[in-house]
């Protein structure tokens, strides 16, 4: 039996249940649920408490060599930074609620309801390896003279990034690079790459149509590809680390020597955290779409990136396009999707309600320093992000 929520002995089950089973919240929302305990026999304890926590953490190490020759040694430097958004302990039974320090629960099932009002501004949940923004609820049965029992439940906070508040989100973006391939015998002509998007702002689930032009005036065949990249900056107190992650790649047929190719296609944005990670000062997120032209043989690739913004509220102009496409009448529309705290004039237009999809990067282990090997609950977790599937006409006719 591998159920992570079940322990041996008296404690049959120790689970944090959320009223919102998806576990996705906006800043300002109320997180409510109950702590469920099932005992086979009476259990003595000081108290049962919950800890609600929202925090960002950055940590990495770098090795360097000092000295020379026989005096050379490797030194490892650690870099870190931390931000706490909230941390609240709430006793639900025993000492903390005025019952003294010697208490017991009889065998059977026990439920302890809880609710937490989230602060009005919070950064989106993010799991980035070197750093994270993480929101958790931890339940503890505090036992005298014995190991405590712990259970943990992560939840996702999604912050709003309204593309309509970024003037450049509707602007065309383009980039052109070229390079020469040097040969020993002769210098061949240049290879050049142009990439063009009609706008820079998108939401997860949307298609990004792109136009690329590959001019191969060299003497070698070239293989073009297009990548969606996420570039993350982790700021420690004394240093910054940058990581680049390829999210999706599309490959195109080879462009022969001396040929020019026009490549027009589209690429879909998967579930991702919004750009910039607003509200977190120790992690920054940026995205780009990058045309790469790889010459055959030994040579450096030509990379042509353009910046894009990933938001959580789509552009009105895009919503209107889809509405025209499906011939829906504005008069018959349901109220717009408007999460709490949305300070935009969303009432002007009906919005398709988003769904929430697990991050494209998948699950990560969220065990922390204050967790023991006995901590139960969800230790493998992936944040969920807003995702719009506009291929479904029903999304525009949903009665909210």
Protein backbone atom coordinates (compact mmCIF):
# COMPACT_ATOMS: atom_id res chain seq x y z
CA UNK A 1 0.00 0.00 0.00
CA UNK A 2 1.76 3.14 -1.26
CA UNK A 3 -0.81 5.76 -0.37
CA UNK A 4 1.27 8.78 0.76
CA UNK A 5 -1.54 10.00 3.03
CA UNK A 6 -1.74 6.85 5.17
CA UNK A 7 0.55 6.05 8.11
CA UNK A 8 0.96 2.93 10.19
CA UNK A 9 -0.01 2.49 13.83
CA UNK A 10 -2.79 4.50 15.44
CA UNK A 11 -2.89 7.13 12.72
CA UNK A 12 -4.94 5.64 9.90
CA UNK A 13 -5.22 8.84 7.82
CA UNK A 14 -3.97 12.44 8.08
CA UNK A 15 -5.06 14.52 5.07
CA UNK A 16 -5.56 18.21 4.23
CA UNK A 17 -8.64 18.51 1.99
CA UNK A 18 -9.39 21.72 0.08
CA UNK A 19 -12.94 22.82 -0.75
CA UNK A 20 -11.58 23.80 -4.18
CA UNK A 21 -10.32 20.40 -5.40
CA UNK A 22 -8.18 21.97 -8.17
CA UNK A 23 -6.25 23.86 -5.51
CA UNK A 24 -5.93 27.00 -7.69
CA UNK A 25 -6.53 30.44 -6.15
CA UNK A 26 -6.11 34.11 -6.99
CA UNK A 27 -4.52 36.55 -4.56
CA UNK A 28 -7.27 37.87 -2.27
CA UNK A 29 -9.21 34.58 -2.42
CA UNK A 30 -10.14 32.56 0.66
CA UNK A 31 -8.45 29.15 0.94
CA UNK A 32 -10.79 26.87 2.87
CA UNK A 33 -10.97 23.18 3.64
CA UNK A 34 -10.61 20.72 6.46
CA UNK A 35 -7.99 18.62 8.18
CA UNK A 36 -9.10 14.98 8.21
CA UNK A 37 -7.73 12.59 10.84
CA UNK A 38 -8.68 8.94 11.26
CA UNK A 39 -7.41 7.01 14.30
CA UNK A 40 -7.47 3.28 15.07
CA UNK A 41 -6.94 3.95 18.78
CA UNK A 42 -6.88 6.87 21.20
CA UNK A 43 -3.90 9.19 20.63
CA UNK A 44 -2.31 11.51 23.20
CA UNK A 45 -1.06 14.87 21.97
CA UNK A 46 -0.31 18.45 22.98
CA UNK A 47 -2.12 20.00 20.03
CA UNK A 48 -2.99 19.89 16.35
CA UNK A 49 -2.02 22.95 14.32
CA UNK A 50 -1.87 24.18 10.75
CA UNK A 51 0.80 26.36 9.18
CA UNK A 52 -0.03 28.40 6.08
CA UNK A 53 3.03 29.61 4.20
CA UNK A 54 3.82 31.54 1.04
CA UNK A 55 7.49 32.11 0.24
CA UNK A 56 10.10 32.40 -2.49
CA UNK A 57 13.52 30.84 -2.24
CA UNK A 58 16.63 30.88 -4.43
CA UNK A 59 19.67 28.67 -3.82
CA UNK A 60 22.61 27.41 -5.85
CA UNK A 61 26.31 26.62 -5.44
CA UNK A 62 29.33 27.30 -7.64
CA UNK A 63 32.76 25.70 -7.40
CA UNK A 64 36.05 27.49 -8.07
CA UNK A 65 39.72 26.64 -7.70
CA UNK A 66 42.02 28.75 -5.54
CA UNK A 67 45.80 28.57 -5.43
CA UNK A 68 48.05 26.79 -7.90
CA UNK A 69 50.02 23.56 -8.10
CA UNK A 70 50.09 21.54 -4.89
CA UNK A 71 48.27 24.36 -3.05
CA UNK A 72 45.27 24.28 -5.39
CA UNK A 73 41.98 23.57 -3.71
CA UNK A 74 38.33 23.67 -4.70
CA UNK A 75 36.09 26.12 -2.88
CA UNK A 76 32.29 25.91 -3.09
CA UNK A 77 30.38 29.19 -2.84
CA UNK A 78 26.70 29.19 -1.87
CA UNK A 79 24.25 31.80 -3.14
CA UNK A 80 20.77 32.30 -1.72
CA UNK A 81 17.87 34.70 -1.19
CA UNK A 82 14.47 34.39 0.45
CA UNK A 83 11.15 36.24 0.55
CA UNK A 84 8.20 35.44 2.81
CA UNK A 85 4.75 36.58 1.67
CA UNK A 86 2.82 35.18 4.63
CA UNK A 87 3.34 32.65 7.42
CA UNK A 88 0.50 31.91 9.80
CA UNK A 89 0.15 29.21 12.46
CA UNK A 90 -3.41 28.25 13.37
CA UNK A 91 -4.09 25.82 16.25
CA UNK A 92 -7.21 23.70 15.67
CA UNK A 93 -7.19 21.39 18.73
CA UNK A 94 -5.49 21.15 22.14
CA UNK A 95 -3.04 23.49 23.82
CA UNK A 96 -3.23 26.29 21.24
CA UNK A 97 -6.99 26.62 21.64
CA UNK A 98 -6.83 26.78 25.46
CA UNK A 99 -7.24 23.09 26.31
CA UNK A 100 -4.00 22.64 28.28
CA UNK A 101 -1.01 20.58 27.16
CA UNK A 102 -2.38 17.07 27.78
CA UNK A 103 -5.10 16.10 25.34
CA UNK A 104 -6.29 13.05 23.47
CA UNK A 105 -8.42 12.21 20.48
CA UNK A 106 -10.62 9.09 20.58
CA UNK A 107 -10.51 6.50 17.78
CA UNK A 108 -12.54 7.24 14.66
CA UNK A 109 -12.80 10.11 12.17
CA UNK A 110 -12.17 13.76 13.07
CA UNK A 111 -12.61 16.88 10.93
CA UNK A 112 -11.12 20.31 11.65
CA UNK A 113 -12.30 23.06 9.24
CA UNK A 114 -10.00 25.97 8.34
CA UNK A 115 -9.98 29.08 6.16
CA UNK A 116 -7.25 31.55 5.23
CA UNK A 117 -7.70 34.89 3.51
CA UNK A 118 -4.85 35.33 1.01
CA UNK A 119 -3.14 38.75 0.81
CA UNK A 120 -4.37 40.97 -2.06
CA UNK A 121 -1.11 40.79 -4.04
CA UNK A 122 0.99 37.65 -4.46
CA UNK A 123 3.33 36.31 -7.15
CA UNK A 124 2.31 33.25 -9.16
CA UNK A 125 3.39 29.82 -7.99
CA UNK A 126 6.58 28.74 -9.75
CA UNK A 127 8.90 25.74 -9.50
CA UNK A 128 12.21 26.48 -11.22
CA UNK A 129 14.76 24.11 -9.70
CA UNK A 130 17.25 26.80 -8.61
CA UNK A 131 14.36 28.78 -7.13
CA UNK A 132 10.65 28.66 -6.46
CA UNK A 133 7.56 30.57 -5.32
CA UNK A 134 5.60 28.07 -3.25
CA UNK A 135 2.38 28.06 -1.21
CA UNK A 136 1.70 25.27 1.29
CA UNK A 137 -0.51 24.18 4.17
CA UNK A 138 1.14 21.94 6.75
CA UNK A 139 -0.72 20.02 9.44
CA UNK A 140 1.10 18.87 12.60
CA UNK A 141 0.05 16.56 15.43
CA UNK A 142 2.35 17.68 18.26
CA UNK A 143 3.05 14.64 20.45
CA UNK A 144 4.85 14.74 23.84
CA UNK A 145 8.17 12.87 23.92
CA UNK A 146 7.62 11.41 20.45
CA UNK A 147 8.05 12.33 16.80
CA UNK A 148 5.38 14.71 15.56
CA UNK A 149 3.13 13.64 12.70
CA UNK A 150 3.14 16.04 9.72
CA UNK A 151 1.15 16.27 6.51
CA UNK A 152 1.58 18.82 3.73
CA UNK A 153 -0.61 20.12 0.93
CA UNK A 154 0.65 22.57 -1.73
CA UNK A 155 -1.73 24.90 -3.55
CA UNK A 156 -1.35 27.14 -6.57
CA UNK A 157 -1.67 30.92 -6.57
CA UNK A 158 -2.12 32.43 -10.00
CA UNK A 159 -1.52 36.16 -10.38
CA UNK A 160 -3.07 38.32 -13.07
CA UNK A 161 -1.11 39.59 -16.03
CA UNK A 162 -3.56 41.45 -18.24
CA UNK A 163 -2.06 41.77 -21.73
CA UNK A 164 -4.37 44.75 -22.40
CA UNK A 165 -2.32 46.84 -19.94
CA UNK A 166 0.90 46.34 -21.98
CA UNK A 167 0.84 48.67 -25.03
CA UNK A 168 3.59 46.72 -26.82
CA UNK A 169 1.64 43.41 -26.50
CA UNK A 170 -0.26 44.33 -29.69
CA UNK A 171 2.81 45.57 -31.60
CA UNK A 172 4.56 43.63 -34.33
CA UNK A 173 7.96 42.22 -33.37
CA UNK A 174 10.70 41.23 -35.79
CA UNK A 175 14.40 40.44 -35.79
CA UNK A 176 16.97 39.88 -38.52
CA UNK A 177 20.45 38.42 -38.10
CA UNK A 178 23.06 37.25 -40.56
CA UNK A 179 26.49 35.63 -40.44
CA UNK A 180 29.25 34.39 -42.71
CA UNK A 181 30.61 30.87 -42.54
CA UNK A 182 34.39 30.95 -42.89
CA UNK A 183 36.01 28.18 -44.90
CA UNK A 184 39.74 27.53 -45.26
CA UNK A 185 39.66 27.68 -49.05
CA UNK A 186 37.16 30.44 -49.70
CA UNK A 187 34.64 32.63 -47.97
CA UNK A 188 31.06 31.64 -48.76
CA UNK A 189 28.07 33.98 -48.82
CA UNK A 190 26.07 34.82 -45.70
CA UNK A 191 23.19 32.98 -44.11
CA UNK A 192 20.45 35.23 -42.76
CA UNK A 193 17.31 34.66 -40.75
CA UNK A 194 14.28 36.90 -40.33
CA UNK A 195 11.45 36.18 -37.88
CA UNK A 196 8.29 38.23 -37.64
CA UNK A 197 5.23 38.07 -35.31
CA UNK A 198 2.16 40.29 -35.71
CA UNK A 199 2.10 40.89 -31.93
CA UNK A 200 4.09 39.98 -28.82
CA UNK A 201 1.33 39.19 -26.25
CA UNK A 202 -0.20 35.70 -25.85
CA UNK A 203 -1.91 33.51 -23.24
CA UNK A 204 -1.38 29.76 -22.66
CA UNK A 205 -3.48 27.74 -25.12
CA UNK A 206 -3.15 30.36 -27.87
CA UNK A 207 -1.44 29.76 -31.19
CA UNK A 208 1.49 32.03 -32.12
CA UNK A 209 1.49 32.48 -35.93
CA UNK A 210 4.98 33.30 -37.21
CA UNK A 211 6.66 34.23 -40.48
CA UNK A 212 10.29 33.30 -41.00
CA UNK A 213 12.60 33.81 -43.96
CA UNK A 214 15.81 31.81 -44.28
CA UNK A 215 18.34 33.00 -46.89
CA UNK A 216 21.14 30.49 -47.37
CA UNK A 217 23.80 32.06 -49.58
CA UNK A 218 26.48 29.79 -48.10
CA UNK A 219 27.89 26.64 -49.68
CA UNK A 220 26.32 24.36 -47.05
CA UNK A 221 22.84 23.04 -46.36
CA UNK A 222 21.13 24.63 -43.35
CA UNK A 223 18.48 23.18 -41.00
CA UNK A 224 16.04 25.75 -39.52
CA UNK A 225 14.11 25.24 -36.29
CA UNK A 226 11.90 27.37 -34.06
CA UNK A 227 11.98 27.26 -30.25
CA UNK A 228 9.89 28.76 -27.49
CA UNK A 229 12.34 29.54 -24.66
CA UNK A 230 11.85 30.54 -21.04
CA UNK A 231 14.72 32.61 -19.62
CA UNK A 232 14.75 32.81 -15.81
CA UNK A 233 16.91 35.09 -13.67
CA UNK A 234 17.47 34.03 -10.06
CA UNK A 235 18.73 36.91 -7.90
CA UNK A 236 20.74 35.95 -4.80
CA UNK A 237 22.03 38.66 -2.49
CA UNK A 238 25.46 38.78 -4.18
CA UNK A 239 24.99 37.19 -7.60
CA UNK A 240 22.47 36.41 -10.36
CA UNK A 241 22.10 33.11 -12.17
CA UNK A 242 20.41 32.90 -15.58
CA UNK A 243 18.91 29.69 -16.95
CA UNK A 244 17.38 29.14 -20.38
CA UNK A 245 14.91 26.33 -20.94
CA UNK A 246 13.62 25.12 -24.30
CA UNK A 247 9.87 24.58 -23.93
CA UNK A 248 8.85 23.51 -27.46
CA UNK A 249 10.76 23.06 -30.70
CA UNK A 250 9.54 22.82 -34.32
CA UNK A 251 11.90 21.62 -37.05
CA UNK A 252 11.73 22.62 -40.71
CA UNK A 253 13.07 20.87 -43.78
CA UNK A 254 16.65 21.61 -44.79
CA UNK A 255 17.28 24.74 -46.88
CA UNK A 256 19.84 23.77 -49.57
CA UNK A 257 22.93 25.90 -50.30
CA UNK A 258 22.05 28.96 -52.37
CA UNK A 259 18.30 28.74 -51.64
CA UNK A 260 15.82 30.99 -49.83
CA UNK A 261 12.88 29.56 -47.88
CA UNK A 262 9.76 31.24 -46.48
CA UNK A 263 8.46 29.38 -43.40
CA UNK A 264 4.97 30.24 -42.15
CA UNK A 265 3.42 28.18 -39.37
CA UNK A 266 2.11 28.47 -35.81
CA UNK A 267 3.17 27.15 -32.44
CA UNK A 268 0.89 26.63 -29.40
CA UNK A 269 1.68 28.09 -25.98
CA UNK A 270 1.50 25.35 -23.30
CA UNK A 271 0.54 25.95 -19.62
CA UNK A 272 3.25 28.33 -18.31
CA UNK A 273 3.70 30.92 -15.54
CA UNK A 274 3.07 34.53 -16.60
CA UNK A 275 5.99 36.70 -17.72
CA UNK A 276 8.00 38.70 -15.16
CA UNK A 277 6.67 36.84 -12.06
CA UNK A 278 5.34 40.14 -10.68
CA UNK A 279 5.44 40.45 -6.90
CA UNK A 280 8.61 38.36 -6.55
CA UNK A 281 11.82 40.40 -6.49
CA UNK A 282 14.25 37.45 -6.48
CA UNK A 283 13.01 35.63 -9.63
CA UNK A 284 12.32 37.10 -13.09
CA UNK A 285 10.80 35.21 -16.03
CA UNK A 286 11.02 36.20 -19.69
CA UNK A 287 10.06 34.38 -22.88
CA UNK A 288 11.31 34.47 -26.45
CA UNK A 289 10.59 32.76 -29.74
CA UNK A 290 13.88 31.91 -31.44
CA UNK A 291 14.62 31.00 -35.05
CA UNK A 292 17.75 28.84 -35.20
CA UNK A 293 19.58 28.07 -38.45
CA UNK A 294 22.06 25.20 -38.11
CA UNK A 295 24.61 24.84 -40.94
CA UNK A 296 25.85 21.34 -41.76
CA UNK A 297 29.41 20.60 -40.68
CA UNK A 298 31.39 22.44 -38.00
CA UNK A 299 29.95 25.94 -37.51
CA UNK A 300 28.06 27.93 -34.93
CA UNK A 301 24.28 28.17 -35.31
CA UNK A 302 22.65 31.46 -36.23
CA UNK A 303 20.10 32.39 -33.53
CA UNK A 304 17.40 35.03 -34.14
CA UNK A 305 15.21 35.61 -31.03
CA UNK A 306 12.15 37.86 -30.56
CA UNK A 307 10.73 38.64 -27.09
CA UNK A 308 7.13 37.69 -26.26
CA UNK A 309 4.89 38.26 -23.21
CA UNK A 310 2.87 35.40 -21.70
CA UNK A 311 -0.17 36.73 -19.83
CA UNK A 312 -3.19 35.35 -17.99
CA UNK A 313 -5.86 37.68 -19.47
CA UNK A 314 -5.99 37.73 -23.29
CA UNK A 315 -6.05 40.72 -25.60
CA UNK A 316 -9.56 42.05 -26.32
CA UNK A 317 -8.72 42.20 -30.03
CA UNK A 318 -7.97 38.47 -30.03
CA UNK A 319 -11.16 37.61 -28.14
CA UNK A 320 -13.13 39.63 -30.70
CA UNK A 321 -11.52 37.70 -33.55
CA UNK A 322 -12.61 34.41 -32.03
CA UNK A 323 -16.11 35.72 -31.37
CA UNK A 324 -16.43 36.82 -35.00
CA UNK A 325 -15.12 33.43 -36.05
CA UNK A 326 -17.85 31.65 -34.12
CA UNK A 327 -20.52 34.28 -34.95
CA UNK A 328 -21.52 34.77 -31.34
CA UNK A 329 -23.59 37.80 -30.49
CA UNK A 330 -22.29 40.17 -27.83
CA UNK A 331 -25.83 40.73 -26.54
CA UNK A 332 -26.28 37.05 -25.67
CA UNK A 333 -23.01 36.65 -23.86
CA UNK A 334 -22.53 35.50 -20.31
CA UNK A 335 -20.72 37.78 -17.82
CA UNK A 336 -16.96 37.92 -18.41
CA UNK A 337 -14.36 35.89 -16.58
CA UNK A 338 -13.22 38.36 -13.93
CA UNK A 339 -11.16 37.01 -11.06
CA UNK A 340 -11.10 38.97 -7.80
CA UNK A 341 -8.83 41.98 -7.93
CA UNK A 342 -8.96 42.34 -11.72
CA UNK A 343 -8.59 46.08 -12.14
CA UNK A 344 -9.37 46.06 -15.84
CA UNK A 345 -12.50 46.95 -17.73
CA UNK A 346 -13.23 43.30 -18.39
CA UNK A 347 -16.95 44.04 -18.40
CA UNK A 348 -16.54 45.57 -21.87
CA UNK A 349 -16.16 42.13 -23.42
CA UNK A 350 -17.16 38.59 -22.58
CA UNK A 351 -14.08 36.49 -21.91
CA UNK A 352 -13.83 32.74 -22.39
CA UNK A 353 -13.33 31.18 -18.95
CA UNK A 354 -9.90 29.60 -18.65
CA UNK A 355 -9.29 26.11 -17.43
CA UNK A 356 -6.29 25.31 -15.23
CA UNK A 357 -3.68 22.91 -16.56
CA UNK A 358 -0.61 21.44 -14.91
CA UNK A 359 2.62 23.23 -15.83
CA UNK A 360 4.30 21.86 -18.95
CA UNK A 361 7.45 21.09 -16.89
CA UNK A 362 5.63 18.45 -14.80
CA UNK A 363 5.93 17.62 -11.11
CA UNK A 364 8.82 18.43 -8.79
CA UNK A 365 9.66 17.32 -5.24
CA UNK A 366 8.75 19.99 -2.68
CA UNK A 367 10.34 18.53 0.46
CA UNK A 368 11.93 21.36 2.47
CA UNK A 369 14.38 21.64 5.37
CA UNK A 370 11.65 21.65 8.01
CA UNK A 371 10.03 18.49 6.59
CA UNK A 372 11.03 15.13 8.06
CA UNK A 373 11.16 11.85 6.18
CA UNK A 374 7.86 11.08 7.93
CA UNK A 375 6.05 14.10 6.46
CA UNK A 376 2.99 12.84 4.60
CA UNK A 377 0.91 14.37 1.85
CA UNK A 378 1.63 15.68 -1.63
CA UNK A 379 5.42 15.84 -1.92
CA UNK A 380 5.44 15.80 -5.73
CA UNK A 381 3.68 18.83 -7.10
CA UNK A 382 3.27 20.91 -10.25
CA UNK A 383 1.61 24.35 -10.26
CA UNK A 384 -1.45 24.76 -12.52
CA UNK A 385 -1.71 27.75 -14.84
CA UNK A 386 -4.53 29.43 -16.76
CA UNK A 387 -5.10 27.80 -20.15
CA UNK A 388 -7.56 28.87 -22.86
CA UNK A 389 -8.89 26.32 -25.33
CA UNK A 390 -10.59 28.53 -27.90
CA UNK A 391 -11.23 25.68 -30.29
CA UNK A 392 -14.34 24.99 -28.21
CA UNK A 393 -17.20 27.32 -29.12
CA UNK A 394 -18.95 26.30 -25.89
CA UNK A 395 -16.39 28.34 -23.95
CA UNK A 396 -18.04 31.50 -25.28
CA UNK A 397 -21.54 30.41 -24.33
CA UNK A 398 -20.78 29.23 -20.82
CA UNK A 399 -23.11 30.65 -18.21
CA UNK A 400 -20.86 31.59 -15.31
